[in-house]
Each structure stands twice: as C-alpha cells, then as structure tokens.
C-alpha cells in the first residue's frame, strides 16, 4: 500500500476555550502539530493528504487550509 504524501496545513478552532481538546482530536486522526497559537485558536502541522477529510470533520475544527510558500524574487543589483 502506498502512503499518501504529507501536506502542510493550518487549522483554526471554532472555540479557543476548547483548543487543547480539539487539537488532541486532530492529532488522533493523524495531524503532527508543528506550532500552536491557542490565544487566537490556530495551529499548524502536517498530515497525510488522504486524511484531510478526517481532519476537516473533527469536532471543533472550523477550517483547514493548506499552507502556502511565499517566495520573493532575488534582489536587483544596486544602481551604479
């Protein structure tokens, strides 16, 4: 069986008062948490792509978005 690739995600919790419980349930479906921001009710982590529907269905999870990389162009050389 081929393992699904892991994707970076950011999730928000609908009730920050239940943050720990919700993140615990998210871990139970496969989320590896890399950072938590309980005061604003968000967390970041990685999860197998085929488990995203399970993560979105966790009670207390308001939204799940794939993290995006932002790249800036290289700096231009200074004018001479």
mmCIF file of C-alpha atoms in Angstrom, residues 1-75:
data_model
loop_
_atom_site.group_PDB
_atom_site.id
_atom_site.type_symbol
_atom_site.label_atom_id
_atom_site.label_comp_id
_atom_site.label_asym_id
_atom_site.label_seq_id
_atom_site.Cartn_x
_atom_site.Cartn_y
_atom_site.Cartn_z
ATOM 1 C CA UNK A 1 0.000 0.000 0.000
ATOM 2 C CA UNK A 2 1.360 3.420 -0.986
ATOM 3 C CA UNK A 3 1.419 6.050 1.722
ATOM 4 C CA UNK A 4 -0.199 9.366 0.869
ATOM 5 C CA UNK A 5 2.222 12.339 0.773
ATOM 6 C CA UNK A 6 2.153 14.650 3.770
ATOM 7 C CA UNK A 7 0.966 18.217 3.337
ATOM 8 C CA UNK A 8 1.465 21.310 5.484
ATOM 9 C CA UNK A 9 -1.771 22.699 6.894
ATOM 10 C CA UNK A 10 -3.057 25.494 9.082
ATOM 11 C CA UNK A 11 -6.251 24.905 11.013
ATOM 12 C CA UNK A 12 -8.492 27.132 13.066
ATOM 13 C CA UNK A 13 -10.526 26.083 16.076
ATOM 14 C CA UNK A 14 -14.075 27.397 16.418
ATOM 15 C CA UNK A 15 -13.900 27.724 20.245
ATOM 16 C CA UNK A 16 -10.471 28.714 21.639
ATOM 17 C CA UNK A 17 -11.761 27.614 25.067
ATOM 18 C CA UNK A 18 -11.710 24.022 23.748
ATOM 19 C CA UNK A 19 -8.382 24.399 21.932
ATOM 20 C CA UNK A 20 -6.499 21.576 23.711
ATOM 21 C CA UNK A 21 -9.385 19.126 23.269
ATOM 22 C CA UNK A 22 -9.767 19.952 19.576
ATOM 23 C CA UNK A 23 -6.021 19.698 18.862
ATOM 24 C CA UNK A 24 -5.943 16.377 20.702
ATOM 25 C CA UNK A 25 -8.723 15.070 18.447
ATOM 26 C CA UNK A 26 -6.842 16.398 15.388
ATOM 27 C CA UNK A 27 -3.720 14.524 16.497
ATOM 28 C CA UNK A 28 -5.812 11.363 16.842
ATOM 29 C CA UNK A 29 -6.666 11.478 13.113
ATOM 30 C CA UNK A 30 -3.011 11.927 12.127
ATOM 31 C CA UNK A 31 -2.074 15.593 12.480
ATOM 32 C CA UNK A 32 1.521 16.212 13.565
ATOM 33 C CA UNK A 33 1.417 19.634 15.189
ATOM 34 C CA UNK A 34 4.412 21.864 14.474
ATOM 35 C CA UNK A 35 3.149 25.049 16.156
ATOM 36 C CA UNK A 36 0.189 26.130 18.256
ATOM 37 C CA UNK A 37 -1.333 29.561 18.825
ATOM 38 C CA UNK A 38 -4.047 28.844 21.444
ATOM 39 C CA UNK A 39 -4.817 32.514 22.139
ATOM 40 C CA UNK A 40 -6.002 33.023 18.571
ATOM 41 C CA UNK A 41 -7.227 29.452 18.073
ATOM 42 C CA UNK A 42 -4.911 28.291 15.287
ATOM 43 C CA UNK A 43 -2.332 25.558 14.805
ATOM 44 C CA UNK A 44 -0.006 24.424 12.040
ATOM 45 C CA UNK A 45 1.156 20.941 11.219
ATOM 46 C CA UNK A 46 1.448 18.154 8.688
ATOM 47 C CA UNK A 47 -0.897 15.329 7.800
ATOM 48 C CA UNK A 48 -1.176 12.670 5.101
ATOM 49 C CA UNK A 49 -3.091 14.167 2.190
ATOM 50 C CA UNK A 50 -5.677 11.379 2.178
ATOM 51 C CA UNK A 51 -6.528 12.170 5.830
ATOM 52 C CA UNK A 52 -7.548 15.809 5.162
ATOM 53 C CA UNK A 53 -11.285 14.940 5.083
ATOM 54 C CA UNK A 54 -10.948 13.297 8.514
ATOM 55 C CA UNK A 55 -9.189 16.386 9.879
ATOM 56 C CA UNK A 56 -11.875 18.691 8.483
ATOM 57 C CA UNK A 57 -14.539 16.519 10.163
ATOM 58 C CA UNK A 58 -13.006 16.780 13.661
ATOM 59 C CA UNK A 59 -15.481 18.405 16.037
ATOM 60 C CA UNK A 60 -14.298 21.922 16.856
ATOM 61 C CA UNK A 61 -12.213 22.403 13.699
ATOM 62 C CA UNK A 62 -13.590 25.477 11.944
ATOM 63 C CA UNK A 63 -11.316 25.449 8.867
ATOM 64 C CA UNK A 64 -8.320 23.658 7.373
ATOM 65 C CA UNK A 65 -6.138 25.274 4.726
ATOM 66 C CA UNK A 66 -3.026 24.048 3.014
ATOM 67 C CA UNK A 67 -0.046 26.160 3.945
ATOM 68 C CA UNK A 68 1.456 28.063 1.041
ATOM 69 C CA UNK A 69 5.034 29.053 0.460
ATOM 70 C CA UNK A 70 5.690 32.634 -0.467
ATOM 71 C CA UNK A 71 8.803 33.310 -2.464
ATOM 72 C CA UNK A 72 10.271 36.673 -3.249
ATOM 73 C CA UNK A 73 12.334 37.373 -6.339
ATOM 74 C CA UNK A 74 16.066 37.861 -5.788
ATOM 75 C CA UNK A 75 17.066 41.448 -5.071
#
